[in-house]
Amino acid sequence: AQTVTQSQPEMSVQEAETVTLSCTYDTSENNYYLFWYKQPPSRQMILVIRQEAYKQQNATENRFSVNFQKAAKSFSLKISDSQLGDTAMYFCAFMSSGTYKYIFGTGTRLKVLA
Amino acid sequence: DTAVSQTPKYLVTQMGNDKSIKCEQNLGHDTMYWYKQDSKKFLKIMFSYNNKELIINETVPNRFSPKSPDKAHLNLHINSLELGDSAVYFCASSQGFYTDTQYFGPGTRLTVL
């Protein structure tokens, strides 16, 4: 069975600095997708970035980028130039084409300090 | 022009009651989902509908029943509410059944007293 682990329950970072959130997963499948979602206090889940497992190039989206290490089954999120609006819960998610469902990690609460 | 909307945002009710949460998406997506997020923020999929057909029915109590009148709507009915049903329920949609990004609604906070 697939699992997703986020080992950092809480993190904080100073405004304008860089922070990295870790995520590891376990699967025996070769084709899958990985996502990072942001959940601000408003509760809505917002897609931050997505990575296809067959792509070696790391995905980037403005200040957000990932470090995807397929062999190590690691998918970390780097936030550059952190802003106060980045304060939120961040969820790592795995989606397999075999099981047809998403599996989410337990989340990392990120606080950006002024 | 909200992509995925849910009503109501908050729902407070007594044990034993029956309630419904509505979800609508205007993205033209073929697949919709219901998730439950517990007090520890753990998010777990409950149901998935693809073109009005139930694709995943996770091991949730049969008191929960999804109903999809068309592919833009997926409502969640809950019968005989229990204290443990208190949670935030999220609706989401995606273009395809797999491989595609899911877009989430704002969530519905259900409190059972």
Tab-separated table of N, CA and C in Angstrom, chain A residues 23-91:
chain	number	residue	atom	x	y	z
A	23	CYS	N	8.950	15.576	2.218
A	23	CYS	CA	7.894	14.595	1.984
A	23	CYS	C	8.548	13.336	1.428
A	24	THR	N	8.222	12.218	2.007
A	24	THR	CA	8.663	10.942	1.445
A	24	THR	C	7.435	10.070	1.224
A	25	TYR	N	7.570	9.138	0.320
A	25	TYR	CA	6.426	8.287	-0.003
A	25	TYR	C	6.920	6.877	-0.281
A	26	ASP	N	6.008	5.970	-0.268
A	26	ASP	CA	6.362	4.591	-0.526
A	26	ASP	C	5.377	4.014	-1.536
A	27	THR	N	5.894	3.453	-2.584
A	27	THR	CA	5.066	2.823	-3.591
A	27	THR	C	5.906	1.840	-4.384
A	28	SER	N	5.242	0.866	-4.932
A	28	SER	CA	5.921	-0.078	-5.815
A	28	SER	C	5.619	0.238	-7.279
A	29	GLU	N	4.822	1.260	-7.501
A	29	GLU	CA	4.440	1.603	-8.854
A	29	GLU	C	5.478	2.503	-9.508
A	30	ASN	N	5.423	2.543	-10.815
A	30	ASN	CA	6.376	3.350	-11.573
A	30	ASN	C	5.741	4.629	-12.121
A	31	ASN	N	4.444	4.584	-12.323
A	31	ASN	CA	3.747	5.742	-12.884
A	31	ASN	C	2.840	6.359	-11.824
A	32	TYR	N	3.135	7.582	-11.484
A	32	TYR	CA	2.343	8.255	-10.467
A	32	TYR	C	2.599	9.749	-10.548
A	33	TYR	N	1.841	10.479	-9.763
A	33	TYR	CA	1.963	11.931	-9.706
A	33	TYR	C	2.111	12.347	-8.243
A	34	LEU	N	2.790	13.445	-8.056
A	34	LEU	CA	2.984	14.002	-6.718
A	34	LEU	C	2.543	15.458	-6.713
A	35	PHE	N	1.958	15.861	-5.614
A	35	PHE	CA	1.420	17.213	-5.513
A	35	PHE	C	1.800	17.832	-4.166
A	36	TRP	N	1.854	19.132	-4.156
A	36	TRP	CA	1.865	19.898	-2.914
A	36	TRP	C	0.635	20.806	-2.929
A	37	TYR	N	-0.129	20.707	-1.838
A	37	TYR	CA	-1.294	21.560	-1.665
A	37	TYR	C	-1.067	22.468	-0.461
A	38	LYS	N	-1.650	23.655	-0.545
A	38	LYS	CA	-1.584	24.621	0.542
A	38	LYS	C	-2.979	24.808	1.104
A	39	GLN	N	-3.097	24.801	2.424
A	39	GLN	CA	-4.382	25.044	3.061
A	39	GLN	C	-4.244	26.224	4.016
A	40	PRO	N	-4.627	27.422	3.601
A	40	PRO	CA	-4.558	28.588	4.482
A	40	PRO	C	-5.672	28.535	5.508
A	41	PRO	N	-5.703	29.474	6.428
A	41	PRO	CA	-6.765	29.477	7.444
A	41	PRO	C	-8.172	29.489	6.856
A	42	SER	N	-8.307	29.943	5.642
A	42	SER	CA	-9.620	29.925	4.985
A	42	SER	C	-10.094	28.509	4.691
A	43	ARG	N	-9.231	27.525	4.859
A	43	ARG	CA	-9.542	26.088	4.734
A	43	ARG	C	-9.484	25.560	3.308
A	44	GLN	N	-9.590	26.403	2.322
A	44	GLN	CA	-9.600	25.879	0.961
A	44	GLN	C	-8.265	25.253	0.613
A	45	MET	N	-8.301	24.128	-0.080
A	45	MET	CA	-7.078	23.448	-0.513
A	45	MET	C	-6.677	24.014	-1.867
A	46	ILE	N	-5.463	24.515	-1.943
A	46	ILE	CA	-4.989	25.162	-3.162
A	46	ILE	C	-3.781	24.411	-3.691
A	47	LEU	N	-3.841	24.044	-4.955
A	47	LEU	CA	-2.711	23.355	-5.561
A	47	LEU	C	-1.529	24.306	-5.682
A	48	VAL	N	-0.378	23.866	-5.207
A	48	VAL	CA	0.841	24.674	-5.294
A	48	VAL	C	1.684	24.240	-6.477
A	49	ILE	N	1.902	22.921	-6.580
A	49	ILE	CA	2.796	22.431	-7.623
A	49	ILE	C	2.559	20.944	-7.836
A	50	ARG	N	2.870	20.473	-9.023
A	50	ARG	CA	2.632	19.074	-9.366
A	50	ARG	C	3.840	18.534	-10.119
A	51	GLN	N	4.119	17.251	-9.899
A	51	GLN	CA	5.267	16.605	-10.553
A	51	GLN	C	4.842	15.250	-11.105
A	52	GLU	N	5.138	15.017	-12.357
A	52	GLU	CA	4.891	13.697	-12.928
A	52	GLU	C	6.119	12.827	-12.695
A	53	ALA	N	5.916	11.596	-12.275
A	53	ALA	CA	7.039	10.738	-11.904
A	53	ALA	C	7.944	10.420	-13.087
A	54	TYR	N	7.399	10.431	-14.295
A	54	TYR	CA	8.209	10.075	-15.453
A	54	TYR	C	9.102	11.225	-15.907
A	55	LYS	N	8.902	12.405	-15.330
A	55	LYS	CA	9.722	13.555	-15.693
A	55	LYS	C	10.881	13.683	-14.721
A	56	GLN	N	12.073	13.767	-15.253
A	56	GLN	CA	13.238	13.922	-14.400
A	56	GLN	C	13.418	15.360	-13.944
A	57	GLN	N	12.954	16.281	-14.760
A	57	GLN	CA	13.131	17.696	-14.427
A	57	GLN	C	12.208	18.084	-13.284
A	58	ASN	N	12.770	18.782	-12.311
A	58	ASN	CA	11.978	19.226	-11.175
A	58	ASN	C	11.004	20.334	-11.578
A	59	ALA	N	9.783	20.231	-11.078
A	59	ALA	CA	8.776	21.239	-11.387
A	59	ALA	C	9.066	22.532	-10.631
A	60	THR	N	8.748	23.637	-11.260
A	60	THR	CA	8.870	24.946	-10.610
A	60	THR	C	7.615	25.761	-10.931
A	61	GLU	N	7.257	26.605	-9.967
A	61	GLU	CA	6.096	27.472	-10.132
A	61	GLU	C	6.376	28.749	-9.351
A	62	ASN	N	6.926	29.718	-10.055
A	62	ASN	CA	7.281	30.998	-9.435
A	62	ASN	C	8.244	30.775	-8.259
A	63	ARG	N	7.850	31.103	-7.046
A	63	ARG	CA	8.740	30.965	-5.895
A	63	ARG	C	8.779	29.532	-5.346
A	64	PHE	N	7.978	28.659	-5.910
A	64	PHE	CA	7.881	27.294	-5.417
A	64	PHE	C	8.597	26.338	-6.375
A	65	SER	N	9.386	25.447	-5.805
A	65	SER	CA	10.048	24.437	-6.619
A	65	SER	C	10.141	23.153	-5.804
A	66	VAL	N	10.322	22.054	-6.508
A	66	VAL	CA	10.434	20.781	-5.808
A	66	VAL	C	11.787	20.153	-6.100
A	67	ASN	N	12.188	19.282	-5.186
A	67	ASN	CA	13.365	18.440	-5.382
A	67	ASN	C	12.835	17.003	-5.385
A	68	PHE	N	12.673	16.466	-6.578
A	68	PHE	CA	12.086	15.146	-6.748
A	68	PHE	C	13.209	14.140	-6.926
A	69	GLN	N	13.322	13.226	-5.994
A	69	GLN	CA	14.319	12.167	-6.036
A	69	GLN	C	13.565	10.844	-6.107
A	70	LYS	N	13.380	10.348	-7.330
A	70	LYS	CA	12.519	9.171	-7.517
A	70	LYS	C	13.081	7.932	-6.831
A	71	ALA	N	14.367	7.732	-6.950
A	71	ALA	CA	14.964	6.534	-6.360
A	71	ALA	C	14.837	6.559	-4.834
A	72	ALA	N	14.977	7.720	-4.274
A	72	ALA	CA	14.880	7.870	-2.818
A	72	ALA	C	13.435	8.047	-2.367
A	73	LYS	N	12.517	8.191	-3.309
A	73	LYS	CA	11.094	8.417	-3.015
A	73	LYS	C	10.922	9.621	-2.104
A	74	SER	N	11.522	10.699	-2.572
A	74	SER	CA	11.492	11.941	-1.814
A	74	SER	C	10.974	13.056	-2.710
A	75	PHE	N	10.182	13.947	-2.113
A	75	PHE	CA	9.538	15.008	-2.895
A	75	PHE	C	9.422	16.232	-1.996
A	76	SER	N	10.482	17.013	-1.915
A	76	SER	CA	10.471	18.164	-1.012
A	76	SER	C	10.064	19.432	-1.758
A	77	LEU	N	9.499	20.352	-1.011
A	77	LEU	CA	9.031	21.629	-1.555
A	77	LEU	C	9.908	22.746	-1.019
A	78	LYS	N	10.440	23.556	-1.924
A	78	LYS	CA	11.231	24.713	-1.525
A	78	LYS	C	10.445	25.983	-1.835
A	79	ILE	N	10.339	26.810	-0.820
A	79	ILE	CA	9.674	28.101	-0.987
A	79	ILE	C	10.738	29.183	-0.844
A	80	SER	N	10.938	29.921	-1.883
A	80	SER	CA	11.930	31.000	-1.875
A	80	SER	C	11.254	32.323	-1.582
A	81	ASP	N	12.031	33.262	-1.013
A	81	ASP	CA	11.498	34.593	-0.737
A	81	ASP	C	10.146	34.496	-0.034
A	82	SER	N	10.124	33.802	1.091
A	82	SER	CA	8.871	33.533	1.812
A	82	SER	C	8.099	34.809	2.106
A	83	GLN	N	6.798	34.715	1.946
A	83	GLN	CA	5.918	35.851	2.215
A	83	GLN	C	4.928	35.493	3.318
A	84	LEU	N	4.412	36.521	3.983
A	84	LEU	CA	3.481	36.282	5.085
A	84	LEU	C	2.277	35.457	4.612
A	85	GLY	N	1.879	35.655	3.371
A	85	GLY	CA	0.745	34.907	2.824
A	85	GLY	C	1.023	33.438	2.592
A	86	ASP	N	2.277	33.043	2.763
A	86	ASP	CA	2.600	31.619	2.623
A	86	ASP	C	2.266	30.849	3.901
A	87	THR	N	1.930	31.553	4.953
A	87	THR	CA	1.548	30.887	6.207
A	87	THR	C	0.329	30.009	5.963
A	88	ALA	N	0.476	28.710	6.227
A	88	ALA	CA	-0.597	27.758	5.916
A	88	ALA	C	-0.148	26.362	6.316
A	89	MET	N	-1.081	25.423	6.187
A	89	MET	CA	-0.729	23.992	6.246
A	89	MET	C	-0.379	23.555	4.839
A	90	TYR	N	0.673	22.778	4.716
A	90	TYR	CA	1.081	22.269	3.416
A	90	TYR	C	0.979	20.738	3.420
A	91	PHE	N	0.282	20.228	2.418
A	91	PHE	CA	0.083	18.793	2.303
A	91	PHE	C	0.767	18.262	1.055
